[in-house]
Amino acid sequence: DVKVTQSSRYLVKRTGEKVFLECVQDMDHENMFWYRQDPGLGLRLIYFSYDVKMKEKGDIPEGYSVSREKKERFSLILESASTNQTSMYLCASTQRVPGQVLAKNIQYFGAGTRLSVL
Amino acid sequence: AQSVTQPDIHITVSEGASLELRCNYSYGATPYLFWYVQSPGQGLQLLLKYFSGDTLVQGIKGFEAEFKRSQSSFNLRKPSVHWSDAAEYFCAVGAGYGNKLVFGAGTILRVKS
């Protein structure tokens, strides 16, 4: 089974802190994603990565950055946390299938990190 | 750009009753369509997907969905709901080479005994 592990289930941070959310997958997947989930808004894509050291902005990248130094690990960074970044954060990964569009790939999700910024 | 609408924020059904969760998408060509489920405290799990072909697709846990191009819909159904089906359900659409998934706002299903 594919396993996507997010290092923390719950985090409480203070405004202005630098926050790191970690995600590790064990299936050698090339593509990894970070979403935030808010009630009534569903999942919104923050950033994604096609490969090591590669990153692409999603729909709501403002206030976030990412790092992918190893294939299995994708980190989301809040440079200076703000209260409006209180949310559930979900990581996902997919395998790259040669010749297949990215949107066809099944995404495998971690259990999420619930971040509260006070 | 593609978008997804799930008109029902909450739905409550009795155990053993049938279920239909609505999903409407916006996209000019044939989209790739997915239903995911999120149980409390868990990540999302794929229920089923539609890419092409037969418009009625079967998924896990007894769920099915029907793609209707004329209505731009991809509604999820289950003939008899179990208490363990209580969860949040997300419809998602993807389209075009390199495009990512766009998710709907989700529908929370409550099952009453």
mmCIF file of C-alpha atoms in Angstrom:
data_model
loop_
_atom_site.group_PDB
_atom_site.id
_atom_site.type_symbol
_atom_site.label_atom_id
_atom_site.label_comp_id
_atom_site.label_asym_id
_atom_site.label_seq_id
_atom_site.Cartn_x
_atom_site.Cartn_y
_atom_site.Cartn_z
ATOM 1 C CA ASP A 1 0.000 0.000 0.000
ATOM 2 C CA VAL A 2 1.052 3.534 -0.712
ATOM 3 C CA LYS A 3 1.864 5.428 2.406
ATOM 4 C CA VAL A 4 1.993 9.196 2.664
ATOM 5 C CA THR A 5 3.056 10.331 6.103
ATOM 6 C CA GLN A 6 2.707 13.813 7.492
ATOM 7 C CA SER A 7 4.943 14.319 10.473
ATOM 8 C CA SER A 8 2.463 16.114 12.705
ATOM 9 C CA ARG A 9 -1.282 15.667 13.131
ATOM 10 C CA TYR A 10 -1.691 18.859 15.149
ATOM 11 C CA LEU A 11 0.455 21.961 15.417
ATOM 12 C CA VAL A 12 -0.023 25.168 17.352
ATOM 13 C CA LYS A 13 2.185 28.103 16.407
ATOM 14 C CA ARG A 14 2.342 31.796 17.121
ATOM 15 C CA THR A 15 1.945 34.611 14.619
ATOM 16 C CA GLY A 16 5.224 35.404 12.939
ATOM 17 C CA GLU A 17 6.828 32.019 13.541
ATOM 18 C CA LYS A 18 8.435 30.081 10.713
ATOM 19 C CA VAL A 19 6.585 26.802 10.338
ATOM 20 C CA PHE A 20 7.662 23.622 8.588
ATOM 21 C CA LEU A 21 5.190 20.932 7.564
ATOM 22 C CA GLU A 22 6.792 17.700 6.458
ATOM 23 C CA CYS A 23 5.505 15.018 4.137
ATOM 24 C CA VAL A 24 7.140 11.722 3.209
ATOM 25 C CA GLN A 25 5.946 9.097 0.738
ATOM 26 C CA ASP A 26 7.313 5.601 0.417
ATOM 27 C CA MET A 27 6.301 4.659 -3.135
ATOM 28 C CA ASP A 28 8.984 6.455 -5.138
ATOM 29 C CA HIS A 29 6.368 8.828 -6.588
ATOM 30 C CA GLU A 30 7.630 11.663 -8.742
ATOM 31 C CA ASN A 31 4.795 14.126 -8.132
ATOM 32 C CA MET A 32 3.902 15.605 -4.770
ATOM 33 C CA PHE A 33 1.315 18.190 -3.760
ATOM 34 C CA TRP A 34 0.367 20.438 -0.867
ATOM 35 C CA TYR A 35 -3.260 21.457 -0.355
ATOM 36 C CA ARG A 36 -5.081 23.378 2.319
ATOM 37 C CA GLN A 37 -8.584 22.323 3.285
ATOM 38 C CA ASP A 38 -11.088 24.787 4.702
ATOM 39 C CA PRO A 39 -14.779 24.226 5.447
ATOM 40 C CA GLY A 40 -16.937 25.181 2.517
ATOM 41 C CA LEU A 41 -13.937 25.658 0.225
ATOM 42 C CA GLY A 42 -12.778 22.089 -0.304
ATOM 43 C CA LEU A 43 -9.136 21.502 -1.151
ATOM 44 C CA ARG A 44 -7.058 24.226 -2.745
ATOM 45 C CA LEU A 45 -3.665 23.568 -4.244
ATOM 46 C CA ILE A 46 -0.789 25.518 -2.726
ATOM 47 C CA TYR A 47 2.266 24.082 -4.497
ATOM 48 C CA PHE A 48 3.283 20.934 -6.288
ATOM 49 C CA SER A 49 6.493 19.342 -7.445
ATOM 50 C CA TYR A 50 7.268 17.178 -10.464
ATOM 51 C CA ASP A 51 10.689 16.109 -9.307
ATOM 52 C CA VAL A 52 13.500 16.805 -6.896
ATOM 53 C CA LYS A 53 14.287 20.512 -6.659
ATOM 54 C CA MET A 54 11.373 21.353 -8.943
ATOM 55 C CA LYS A 55 8.309 23.239 -7.797
ATOM 56 C CA GLU A 56 5.274 24.871 -9.341
ATOM 57 C CA LYS A 57 2.829 27.324 -7.839
ATOM 58 C CA GLY A 58 -0.697 26.173 -7.357
ATOM 59 C CA ASP A 59 -3.773 28.317 -6.911
ATOM 60 C CA ILE A 60 -2.953 29.894 -3.535
ATOM 61 C CA PRO A 61 0.855 30.070 -3.113
ATOM 62 C CA GLU A 62 0.993 33.441 -1.343
ATOM 63 C CA GLY A 63 2.583 33.203 2.083
ATOM 64 C CA TYR A 64 3.992 29.722 1.446
ATOM 65 C CA SER A 65 7.105 28.173 0.004
ATOM 66 C CA VAL A 66 8.190 24.561 -0.513
ATOM 67 C CA SER A 67 11.304 22.472 -0.581
ATOM 68 C CA ARG A 68 11.999 19.170 -2.270
ATOM 69 C CA GLU A 69 15.579 18.091 -1.696
ATOM 70 C CA LYS A 70 14.849 14.352 -1.809
ATOM 71 C CA LYS A 71 12.346 12.487 -3.929
ATOM 72 C CA GLU A 72 10.402 11.096 -1.006
ATOM 73 C CA ARG A 73 10.100 14.316 1.005
ATOM 74 C CA PHE A 74 8.147 17.492 0.273
ATOM 75 C CA SER A 75 8.125 20.277 2.827
ATOM 76 C CA LEU A 76 5.720 23.180 3.094
ATOM 77 C CA ILE A 77 7.094 26.315 4.723
ATOM 78 C CA LEU A 78 5.187 29.202 6.202
ATOM 79 C CA GLU A 79 7.813 31.932 6.331
ATOM 80 C CA SER A 80 5.901 34.056 8.841
ATOM 81 C CA ALA A 81 2.751 32.380 10.044
ATOM 82 C CA SER A 82 -0.436 34.407 10.196
ATOM 83 C CA THR A 83 -3.811 33.647 11.730
ATOM 84 C CA ASN A 84 -5.407 33.298 8.289
ATOM 85 C CA GLN A 85 -3.162 30.312 7.687
ATOM 86 C CA THR A 86 -4.959 28.344 10.380
ATOM 87 C CA SER A 87 -6.207 25.373 8.414
ATOM 88 C CA MET A 88 -5.922 21.675 7.649
ATOM 89 C CA TYR A 89 -2.987 20.917 5.363
ATOM 90 C CA LEU A 90 -2.964 17.802 3.194
ATOM 91 C CA CYS A 91 -0.068 16.301 1.298
ATOM 92 C CA ALA A 92 -0.539 13.992 -1.689
ATOM 93 C CA SER A 93 1.625 12.104 -4.146
ATOM 94 C CA THR A 94 1.192 10.406 -7.514
ATOM 95 C CA GLN A 95 3.278 8.275 -9.756
ATOM 96 C CA ARG A 96 4.345 9.678 -13.081
ATOM 97 C CA VAL A 97 2.964 7.520 -15.877
ATOM 98 C CA PRO A 98 4.777 8.069 -19.192
ATOM 99 C CA GLY A 99 2.467 9.580 -21.769
ATOM 100 C CA GLN A 100 -0.379 10.065 -19.319
ATOM 101 C CA VAL A 101 -1.651 13.481 -18.348
ATOM 102 C CA LEU A 102 -1.059 14.517 -14.769
ATOM 103 C CA ALA A 103 -4.752 14.983 -14.131
ATOM 104 C CA LYS A 104 -5.416 11.268 -14.713
ATOM 105 C CA ASN A 105 -3.135 10.150 -11.914
ATOM 106 C CA ILE A 106 -4.678 8.932 -8.694
ATOM 107 C CA GLN A 107 -3.548 11.064 -5.799
ATOM 108 C CA TYR A 108 -2.674 9.367 -2.515
ATOM 109 C CA PHE A 109 -3.180 11.536 0.545
ATOM 110 C CA GLY A 110 -1.671 11.798 3.979
ATOM 111 C CA ALA A 111 -3.881 12.112 7.063
ATOM 112 C CA GLY A 112 -3.356 15.849 7.268
ATOM 113 C CA THR A 113 -1.844 18.366 9.673
ATOM 114 C CA ARG A 114 -4.217 20.642 11.516
ATOM 115 C CA LEU A 115 -2.372 23.915 12.071
ATOM 116 C CA SER A 116 -3.547 26.582 14.453
ATOM 117 C CA VAL A 117 -1.813 29.961 14.370
ATOM 118 C CA LEU A 118 -2.498 32.065 17.448
ATOM 119 C CA ALA B 1 -10.693 27.051 -16.232
ATOM 120 C CA GLN B 2 -12.434 24.063 -14.793
ATOM 121 C CA SER B 3 -14.550 24.239 -11.646
ATOM 122 C CA VAL B 4 -16.634 21.880 -9.521
ATOM 123 C CA THR B 5 -19.860 22.536 -7.657
ATOM 124 C CA GLN B 6 -21.233 20.301 -4.945
ATOM 125 C CA PRO B 7 -24.584 21.920 -4.160
ATOM 126 C CA ASP B 8 -25.201 20.082 -0.890
ATOM 127 C CA ILE B 9 -23.006 20.993 2.064
ATOM 128 C CA HIS B 10 -24.664 18.492 4.400
ATOM 129 C CA ILE B 11 -26.849 15.479 3.747
ATOM 130 C CA THR B 12 -28.454 13.216 6.329
ATOM 131 C CA VAL B 13 -29.822 9.803 5.405
ATOM 132 C CA SER B 14 -31.101 6.870 7.401
ATOM 133 C CA GLU B 15 -29.078 3.712 7.517
ATOM 134 C CA GLY B 16 -30.245 1.411 4.739
ATOM 135 C CA ALA B 17 -31.639 4.246 2.627
ATOM 136 C CA SER B 18 -30.318 5.105 -0.799
ATOM 137 C CA LEU B 19 -27.908 7.989 -1.354
ATOM 138 C CA GLU B 20 -27.159 10.411 -4.155
ATOM 139 C CA LEU B 21 -24.505 13.117 -3.869
ATOM 140 C CA ARG B 22 -24.519 15.732 -6.590
ATOM 141 C CA CYS B 23 -21.550 17.059 -8.508
ATOM 142 C CA ASN B 24 -21.535 19.506 -11.410
ATOM 143 C CA TYR B 25 -18.390 20.478 -13.265
ATOM 144 C CA SER B 26 -17.448 23.167 -15.685
ATOM 145 C CA TYR B 27 -15.135 22.302 -18.550
ATOM 146 C CA GLY B 28 -15.443 22.470 -22.332
ATOM 147 C CA ALA B 29 -14.140 19.049 -23.251
ATOM 148 C CA THR B 30 -14.419 15.650 -21.612
ATOM 149 C CA PRO B 31 -12.976 15.962 -18.138
ATOM 150 C CA TYR B 32 -11.347 13.421 -15.877
ATOM 151 C CA LEU B 33 -13.673 12.982 -12.911
ATOM 152 C CA PHE B 34 -13.055 11.594 -9.447
ATOM 153 C CA TRP B 35 -14.871 11.025 -6.194
ATOM 154 C CA TYR B 36 -12.831 10.917 -2.990
ATOM 155 C CA VAL B 37 -13.977 10.199 0.557
ATOM 156 C CA GLN B 38 -12.499 11.554 3.770
ATOM 157 C CA SER B 39 -13.364 9.725 6.960
ATOM 158 C CA PRO B 40 -12.944 11.644 10.221
ATOM 159 C CA GLY B 41 -9.276 12.168 11.025
ATOM 160 C CA GLN B 42 -8.144 10.607 7.781
ATOM 161 C CA GLY B 43 -6.779 11.696 4.445
ATOM 162 C CA LEU B 44 -8.729 11.380 1.224
ATOM 163 C CA GLN B 45 -9.283 7.981 -0.379
ATOM 164 C CA LEU B 46 -10.296 7.440 -3.989
ATOM 165 C CA LEU B 47 -13.783 5.944 -4.423
ATOM 166 C CA LEU B 48 -13.965 5.894 -8.209
ATOM 167 C CA LYS B 49 -12.946 7.687 -11.369
ATOM 168 C CA TYR B 50 -14.175 8.329 -14.905
ATOM 169 C CA PHE B 51 -11.991 9.016 -17.907
ATOM 170 C CA SER B 52 -13.979 7.735 -20.902
ATOM 171 C CA GLY B 53 -16.198 4.884 -22.088
ATOM 172 C CA ASP B 54 -19.083 3.494 -20.093
ATOM 173 C CA THR B 55 -20.706 6.412 -18.306
ATOM 174 C CA LEU B 56 -21.658 4.360 -15.253
ATOM 175 C CA VAL B 57 -18.605 3.541 -13.176
ATOM 176 C CA GLN B 58 -18.311 1.294 -10.178
ATOM 177 C CA GLY B 59 -16.108 2.034 -7.220
ATOM 178 C CA ILE B 60 -15.146 0.678 -3.862
ATOM 179 C CA LYS B 61 -17.478 0.215 -0.891
ATOM 180 C CA GLY B 62 -20.507 -0.299 -3.148
ATOM 181 C CA PHE B 63 -20.494 3.203 -4.645
ATOM 182 C CA GLU B 64 -21.184 4.050 -8.268
ATOM 183 C CA ALA B 65 -21.320 7.262 -10.272
ATOM 184 C CA GLU B 66 -22.835 8.271 -13.568
ATOM 185 C CA PHE B 67 -21.312 10.747 -15.985
ATOM 186 C CA LYS B 68 -23.900 12.818 -17.844
ATOM 187 C CA ARG B 69 -22.305 15.088 -20.386
ATOM 188 C CA SER B 70 -25.542 16.908 -21.221
ATOM 189 C CA GLN B 71 -25.954 17.929 -17.590
ATOM 190 C CA SER B 72 -22.235 18.358 -16.805
ATOM 191 C CA SER B 73 -22.807 16.093 -13.841
ATOM 192 C CA PHE B 74 -21.074 13.210 -12.132
ATOM 193 C CA ASN B 75 -23.365 12.173 -9.275
ATOM 194 C CA LEU B 76 -22.350 9.576 -6.722
ATOM 195 C CA ARG B 77 -24.845 6.921 -5.636
ATOM 196 C CA LYS B 78 -25.156 4.054 -3.223
ATOM 197 C CA PRO B 79 -28.270 1.855 -2.972
ATOM 198 C CA SER B 80 -28.071 1.221 0.776
ATOM 199 C CA VAL B 81 -26.049 3.381 3.136
ATOM 200 C CA HIS B 82 -24.170 1.950 6.122
ATOM 201 C CA TRP B 83 -23.295 3.875 9.277
ATOM 202 C CA SER B 84 -19.612 3.581 8.313
ATOM 203 C CA ASP B 85 -20.293 5.685 5.199
ATOM 204 C CA ALA B 86 -20.560 8.808 7.350
ATOM 205 C CA ALA B 87 -17.755 11.006 6.018
ATOM 206 C CA GLU B 88 -17.043 13.961 3.765
ATOM 207 C CA TYR B 89 -17.168 13.364 0.027
ATOM 208 C CA PHE B 90 -15.299 15.361 -2.558
ATOM 209 C CA CYS B 91 -15.821 15.493 -6.288
ATOM 210 C CA ALA B 92 -12.801 16.524 -8.356
ATOM 211 C CA VAL B 93 -12.111 17.300 -12.001
ATOM 212 C CA GLY B 94 -8.923 17.362 -14.020
ATOM 213 C CA ALA B 95 -8.387 18.235 -17.625
ATOM 214 C CA GLY B 96 -5.677 18.900 -20.116
ATOM 215 C CA TYR B 97 -2.091 17.824 -20.165
ATOM 216 C CA GLY B 98 -0.300 18.783 -16.987
ATOM 217 C CA ASN B 99 -3.443 20.127 -15.326
ATOM 218 C CA LYS B 100 -4.000 19.425 -11.701
ATOM 219 C CA LEU B 101 -7.173 18.376 -9.943
ATOM 220 C CA VAL B 102 -9.767 20.930 -8.907
ATOM 221 C CA PHE B 103 -11.904 19.891 -5.953
ATOM 222 C CA GLY B 104 -15.438 20.776 -5.013
ATOM 223 C CA ALA B 105 -16.266 22.165 -1.572
ATOM 224 C CA GLY B 106 -17.314 18.745 -0.278
ATOM 225 C CA THR B 107 -20.530 17.206 1.048
ATOM 226 C CA ILE B 108 -20.720 15.975 4.623
ATOM 227 C CA LEU B 109 -22.797 12.824 4.929
ATOM 228 C CA ARG B 110 -24.458 11.961 8.212
ATOM 229 C CA VAL B 111 -26.083 8.573 8.699
ATOM 230 C CA LYS B 112 -28.803 8.193 11.282
ATOM 231 C CA SER B 113 -29.760 4.858 12.754
#
